[in-house]
Amino acid sequence: MTTPERTALLLLNTGSPDAPEVSAVRRYLAEFLSDERVIELPKWKWWPILHGIILRVRPAKSAERYRGVWTEDGSPLLVHTKSIAEKLGRRLEGEGISVHWASCYGNPSIPAVLTDLEKAGVERLVVLPLFPQYAPQTTASAFDAVFRHLMTRRSQPALTTVREYGAHPAYIEALARRIEAHWEKTGRPFAEGGKLLMSFHGLPKSCIAKGDRYEEDCRKTAALLAERLGLKENEWLLAFQSRFGKEEWLTPYTEPTLRELGKAGVPRVDVVCPGFASDCLETIEEIDDEARRAYEESAENGRFEYIPALNDCDDAVALYARLALEALGRKT
C-alpha cells in the first residue's frame, strides 16, 4: 500500500517589519534593500549609500508611515496574507493540500517555513507568489529565496511554481466583481464624467530596456479588466506608483496624474490597484491617503473613491485554489 504524497502550497508576499518602530523598520529595510534583485547596482556603489545614508535617515520616516496603517492585529499585508492562507487551507483540505505562507523579507521567513515543511515530510510543493504580474524584483526574488534554501537540502520536494496570473480569467473576473460590488454602493463614476484609474507599482524604465515584460503585463491586465467591465476608452486610464530614487520610472506617475485630472475638472476618480493582492502601505497610505489628497487639493469638490484590493474575499480564495490545482494538473 502506497503512502499518499504530502502536498503543500506556499503563498509568498513581500512582508513587513515586525513592528512600526524604527529598529524593526531598519532591520526590514536592510534586508529588503540588500536584495540584488531589488536594487540593481554593484555593491561597491550601493552599500555606502544604503548604510551611510538610507538606513540612517529612512527608518524613522518609514516607521511613522507604518504606524499610520498598523492595526491591532499587526501589519495589514501580513494580516491579509495570513487570512488568505487560513481560508485557502480550509478550501483545499479536501484536496489533500496543506497551505502555508511566508514573507520574502521579515517574518515568517521563507527558510523558516520551508524548514517546517521539510520536517512535516512534504514531498510536493507549489510556490505561489502573490504578485499578479511577474517582475524580477518581486516574483523572481521570491523564487530565488526558495531555490537558495532548497540548494542546501539533501532531500528536496518536487517543486512547481506559479509565475504570474495577471491575465488569468479568474483574476480578471475577481477584480471585476470587486469593482462592480463597490459601484453597487457608490454608483459608477462615468455618469458624472468620472474615470477609473488603475494604479500599478512602478519600476525603473531601465528594467524594461533590459527586456523585462512587466509594463506589458500591467497594460495587459488593465486592458482585459477594462474589456470585462465594458469600459469605453475615455473612461479609464493607467498609471504607476511608488517611485523611489532619482531614476526615471515607468510613466505616467499616479499622483501627478491625479493632480492633472483634478485640475482638468474631472469630478470623480475611482482608483483600483490591480498589481496588489492585498492592501498594504502602498495602497492604504500612498493611494487612499496621499494620492487622495493630491486629487482633492486639485479638484474643486472632486470625489475620490479607493476600491480595496481583493485581500481575503471569496473570489480571491477561489482564484488561488484554482491556480494551485491547475499547477498540480488537477481539474478545477
Coordinates of C-alpha atoms in Angstrom, one line a residue:
M1 CA 0.0 0.0 0.0
T2 CA 1.5 3.4 -1.0
T3 CA 1.6 6.4 1.3
P4 CA -0.3 9.4 -0.1
E5 CA 2.0 12.2 -1.3
R6 CA 2.2 15.1 1.1
T7 CA 1.5 18.2 -0.9
A8 CA 1.8 21.8 0.3
L9 CA 1.0 25.2 -1.2
L10 CA 3.3 28.0 -0.1
L11 CA 2.0 31.6 -0.6
L12 CA 4.6 34.3 -0.7
N13 CA 4.2 38.0 -0.1
T14 CA 6.6 40.9 0.3
G15 CA 6.5 41.1 4.1
S16 CA 6.5 43.9 6.7
P17 CA 8.6 45.0 9.6
D18 CA 7.9 43.1 12.9
A19 CA 6.6 46.4 14.4
P20 CA 6.1 50.0 13.4
E21 CA 9.2 51.0 15.3
V22 CA 12.5 52.5 14.0
S23 CA 14.7 49.5 14.9
A24 CA 12.3 47.0 13.3
V25 CA 11.9 49.0 10.2
R26 CA 15.7 49.4 9.9
R27 CA 16.1 45.6 10.0
Y28 CA 13.4 45.2 7.4
L29 CA 14.7 47.8 5.1
A30 CA 18.3 46.5 5.4
E31 CA 17.1 43.1 4.3
F32 CA 14.8 44.4 1.5
L33 CA 17.2 46.9 0.1
S34 CA 20.2 44.5 0.2
D35 CA 18.4 42.2 -2.3
E36 CA 20.3 42.5 -5.6
R37 CA 17.1 41.9 -7.5
V38 CA 15.5 45.0 -5.9
I39 CA 18.5 47.3 -6.2
E40 CA 20.4 46.5 -9.4
L41 CA 23.6 48.4 -8.6
P42 CA 27.0 46.9 -7.8
K43 CA 27.6 46.6 -4.0
W44 CA 30.6 48.9 -4.0
K45 CA 28.3 51.6 -5.3
W46 CA 25.2 50.8 -3.4
W47 CA 26.4 49.7 0.1
P48 CA 27.8 53.2 1.1
I49 CA 24.5 54.8 0.1
L50 CA 22.4 52.2 1.9
H51 CA 24.4 52.0 5.1
G52 CA 25.8 55.5 5.2
I53 CA 22.6 57.4 4.3
I54 CA 19.4 55.5 3.7
L55 CA 19.4 53.3 6.8
R56 CA 20.3 56.3 8.9
V57 CA 17.5 58.5 7.6
R58 CA 14.7 56.5 6.2
P59 CA 13.7 54.1 9.0
A60 CA 12.3 56.9 11.2
K61 CA 10.2 58.2 8.3
S62 CA 9.0 54.8 7.3
A63 CA 8.2 53.8 10.9
E64 CA 5.9 56.8 11.0
R65 CA 4.2 55.7 7.8
Y66 CA 3.8 52.1 9.1
R67 CA 2.2 53.4 12.4
G68 CA -0.4 55.1 10.3
V69 CA -1.6 51.9 8.8
W70 CA -0.9 49.4 11.6
T71 CA -3.9 47.5 13.0
E72 CA -4.5 45.8 16.4
D73 CA -3.5 42.5 14.6
G74 CA -0.4 44.0 13.0
S75 CA 0.7 44.9 9.5
P76 CA -2.3 44.9 7.1
L77 CA -0.3 43.0 4.5
L78 CA 0.6 40.2 7.0
V79 CA -3.0 40.1 8.4
H80 CA -4.5 39.7 4.9
T81 CA -1.9 37.2 3.8
K82 CA -2.4 35.0 6.9
S83 CA -6.2 35.2 6.5
I84 CA -5.9 34.2 2.8
A85 CA -3.8 31.2 3.8
E86 CA -6.2 30.1 6.5
K87 CA -9.3 30.3 4.3
L88 CA -7.4 28.6 1.4
G89 CA -6.3 25.9 3.7
R90 CA -9.9 25.1 4.6
R91 CA -10.9 25.1 0.9
L92 CA -8.1 22.8 -0.2
E93 CA -8.2 20.4 2.8
G94 CA -10.3 18.0 0.8
E95 CA -7.7 18.0 -2.0
G96 CA -5.0 16.8 0.4
I97 CA -3.1 20.1 0.2
S98 CA -1.9 22.0 3.2
V99 CA -1.5 25.8 2.9
H100 CA 1.3 27.9 4.3
W101 CA 2.6 31.4 3.9
A102 CA 5.9 33.2 4.2
S103 CA 7.4 36.7 3.7
C104 CA 10.2 37.5 1.2
Y105 CA 11.5 39.9 3.8
G106 CA 10.9 39.8 7.5
N107 CA 8.9 37.1 9.3
P108 CA 7.7 34.4 8.9
S109 CA 10.8 33.9 6.7
I110 CA 10.9 31.6 3.7
P111 CA 13.8 29.5 5.1
A112 CA 11.9 29.0 8.4
V113 CA 8.7 27.9 6.8
L114 CA 10.5 25.6 4.3
T115 CA 12.3 24.0 7.2
D116 CA 9.0 23.3 8.9
L117 CA 7.6 21.8 5.7
E118 CA 10.6 19.5 5.4
K119 CA 10.1 18.4 9.0
A120 CA 6.4 17.7 8.2
G121 CA 7.5 15.4 5.3
V122 CA 6.2 17.5 2.4
E123 CA 7.1 15.8 -0.8
R124 CA 5.5 18.1 -3.4
L125 CA 5.5 21.9 -3.1
V126 CA 3.6 24.5 -5.1
V127 CA 5.0 28.0 -4.7
L128 CA 2.6 30.9 -5.4
P129 CA 4.0 34.4 -5.1
L130 CA 1.1 36.8 -4.6
F131 CA 2.3 39.1 -7.3
P132 CA -0.1 39.1 -10.3
Q133 CA 2.4 40.5 -12.8
Y134 CA 5.9 38.9 -13.0
A135 CA 8.8 41.2 -12.2
P136 CA 12.4 40.2 -11.3
Q137 CA 12.2 42.5 -8.1
T138 CA 9.2 40.5 -6.8
T139 CA 8.4 37.1 -8.3
A140 CA 12.0 36.2 -9.2
S141 CA 13.3 37.4 -5.9
A142 CA 10.8 35.2 -4.1
F143 CA 11.8 32.2 -6.2
D144 CA 15.5 33.0 -5.5
A145 CA 14.9 32.7 -1.8
V146 CA 13.1 29.3 -2.2
F147 CA 15.8 28.0 -4.5
R148 CA 18.6 29.1 -2.3
H149 CA 17.2 27.3 0.7
L150 CA 16.4 24.1 -1.3
M151 CA 20.0 24.1 -2.7
T152 CA 21.2 23.3 0.9
R153 CA 18.9 20.4 1.4
R154 CA 19.7 16.7 0.7
S155 CA 16.1 15.9 0.2
Q156 CA 14.1 18.3 -2.0
P157 CA 10.4 18.2 -2.7
A158 CA 9.0 18.1 -6.2
L159 CA 8.7 21.8 -7.0
T160 CA 6.1 23.6 -9.0
T161 CA 5.9 27.4 -9.3
V162 CA 3.2 29.8 -10.4
R163 CA 5.0 32.5 -12.4
E164 CA 2.2 35.0 -12.8
Y165 CA -1.6 35.3 -13.0
G166 CA -2.3 38.9 -14.1
A167 CA -4.1 37.8 -17.3
H168 CA -5.8 34.7 -15.8
P169 CA -9.5 34.8 -16.5
A170 CA -10.3 34.1 -12.8
Y171 CA -8.2 37.0 -11.7
I172 CA -9.8 39.4 -14.1
E173 CA -13.2 38.2 -13.1
A174 CA -12.4 38.6 -9.4
L175 CA -11.2 42.1 -9.9
A176 CA -14.2 43.0 -12.0
R177 CA -16.6 41.6 -9.3
R178 CA -14.7 43.6 -6.7
I179 CA -15.1 46.8 -8.6
E180 CA -18.7 46.1 -9.5
A181 CA -19.5 45.4 -5.9
H182 CA -18.0 48.8 -5.0
W183 CA -20.0 50.5 -7.7
E184 CA -23.2 49.0 -6.5
K185 CA -22.7 51.0 -3.3
T186 CA -21.3 54.2 -4.8
G187 CA -22.7 54.3 -8.4
R188 CA -20.5 54.1 -11.4
P189 CA -18.3 57.2 -11.9
F190 CA -18.9 57.7 -15.6
A191 CA -22.4 59.1 -15.4
E192 CA -20.9 62.1 -13.8
G193 CA -17.9 62.4 -16.1
G194 CA -15.6 60.5 -13.8
K195 CA -12.9 57.9 -14.6
L196 CA -11.4 54.7 -13.3
L197 CA -7.6 54.9 -12.7
M198 CA -5.7 51.6 -12.5
S199 CA -2.5 52.2 -10.5
F200 CA 0.3 49.6 -10.7
H201 CA 3.6 49.5 -8.8
G202 CA 6.3 51.2 -10.8
L203 CA 9.7 50.0 -12.0
P204 CA 12.7 51.9 -13.3
K205 CA 12.5 52.3 -17.1
S206 CA 16.0 50.8 -17.3
C207 CA 14.4 47.4 -16.3
I208 CA 12.2 47.5 -19.4
A209 CA 15.2 48.4 -21.5
K210 CA 16.9 45.2 -20.2
G211 CA 14.0 43.1 -21.5
D212 CA 11.5 42.9 -18.6
R213 CA 7.9 42.4 -19.7
Y214 CA 6.4 44.0 -16.6
E215 CA 5.0 47.1 -18.2
E216 CA 3.5 45.0 -21.0
D217 CA 1.9 42.6 -18.5
C218 CA 0.4 45.5 -16.4
R219 CA -1.1 47.0 -19.6
K220 CA -2.5 43.6 -20.5
T221 CA -4.2 43.2 -17.1
A222 CA -5.6 46.7 -17.4
A223 CA -6.9 46.2 -20.9
L224 CA -8.5 42.8 -20.0
L225 CA -10.2 44.4 -16.9
A226 CA -11.5 47.3 -18.9
E227 CA -12.9 45.0 -21.5
R228 CA -14.6 42.8 -18.8
L229 CA -16.1 45.9 -17.3
G230 CA -17.3 47.2 -20.6
L231 CA -15.4 50.5 -20.3
K232 CA -15.0 52.9 -23.1
E233 CA -11.5 54.2 -24.0
N234 CA -12.1 57.6 -22.4
E235 CA -13.5 56.1 -19.1
W236 CA -10.3 54.6 -17.8
L237 CA -6.5 55.1 -17.6
L238 CA -3.4 53.5 -16.2
A239 CA -0.6 54.9 -14.1
F240 CA 2.4 53.7 -12.0
Q241 CA 3.1 54.5 -8.3
S242 CA 5.7 54.0 -5.6
R243 CA 8.7 55.7 -7.4
F244 CA 11.9 55.5 -5.4
G245 CA 15.1 57.4 -6.1
K246 CA 16.0 59.9 -8.9
E247 CA 16.0 57.5 -11.8
E248 CA 13.1 57.7 -14.3
W249 CA 10.4 55.2 -13.7
L250 CA 7.5 53.9 -15.7
T251 CA 5.1 56.7 -16.6
P252 CA 2.6 58.2 -16.2
Y253 CA 3.1 58.6 -12.4
T254 CA -0.1 58.1 -10.3
E255 CA 0.0 61.2 -8.1
P256 CA 0.8 63.7 -10.8
T257 CA -1.9 62.1 -13.0
L258 CA -4.5 62.6 -10.3
R259 CA -3.5 66.2 -9.9
E260 CA -3.9 66.7 -13.6
L261 CA -7.3 65.1 -13.5
G262 CA -8.4 67.3 -10.7
K263 CA -7.1 70.5 -12.5
A264 CA -8.9 69.4 -15.6
G265 CA -12.2 69.3 -13.7
V266 CA -12.8 65.6 -13.7
P267 CA -15.4 65.4 -10.9
R268 CA -14.8 61.9 -9.7
V269 CA -11.9 59.4 -9.8
D270 CA -12.1 55.8 -8.7
V271 CA -8.7 54.1 -8.1
V272 CA -8.0 50.4 -8.1
C273 CA -4.6 48.7 -7.7
P274 CA -4.6 45.5 -9.8
G275 CA -0.9 44.8 -9.0
F276 CA -1.5 44.3 -5.3
A277 CA -3.1 41.1 -4.0
S278 CA -3.7 42.7 -0.6
D279 CA -3.9 46.1 0.9
C280 CA -0.7 47.4 2.4
L281 CA 1.3 50.6 2.9
E282 CA 1.4 51.3 -0.8
T283 CA -2.4 51.2 -1.2
I284 CA -3.6 52.4 2.2
E285 CA -1.2 55.2 2.8
E286 CA 0.1 56.0 -0.7
I287 CA -3.2 55.8 -2.6
D288 CA -6.0 56.2 -0.1
D289 CA -4.2 59.0 1.8
E290 CA -1.5 60.7 -0.2
A291 CA -3.0 60.2 -3.7
R292 CA -6.5 61.1 -2.4
R293 CA -5.2 64.4 -1.0
A294 CA -3.3 65.2 -4.3
Y295 CA -6.5 64.8 -6.2
E296 CA -8.8 66.6 -3.8
E297 CA -6.4 69.5 -3.5
S298 CA -6.5 70.0 -7.2
A299 CA -10.2 69.3 -7.9
E300 CA -13.0 71.6 -6.8
N301 CA -15.4 69.4 -4.9
G302 CA -13.9 66.4 -6.5
R303 CA -14.8 62.9 -5.3
F304 CA -12.2 60.2 -4.8
E305 CA -13.1 56.5 -4.3
Y306 CA -10.5 53.9 -3.4
I307 CA -11.5 50.4 -4.3
P308 CA -9.9 47.9 -1.9
A309 CA -7.6 45.1 -3.1
L310 CA -9.0 41.5 -3.2
N311 CA -7.5 40.7 0.2
D312 CA -9.1 37.6 1.5
C313 CA -12.5 37.8 -0.2
D314 CA -14.2 34.6 -1.5
D315 CA -13.3 35.4 -5.1
A316 CA -9.6 35.7 -4.2
V317 CA -9.6 32.5 -2.3
A318 CA -11.3 30.7 -5.2
L319 CA -8.7 32.2 -7.6
Y320 CA -5.7 30.9 -5.6
A321 CA -7.3 27.5 -5.2
R322 CA -7.7 27.3 -8.9
L323 CA -4.1 28.4 -9.6
A324 CA -2.8 25.8 -7.2
L325 CA -4.9 23.0 -8.6
E326 CA -4.0 23.9 -12.2
A327 CA -0.3 24.0 -11.3
L328 CA -0.8 20.4 -10.0
G329 CA -2.5 19.3 -13.2
R330 CA -5.8 18.7 -11.4
K331 CA -9.3 19.6 -12.7
T332 CA -10.9 22.7 -11.2

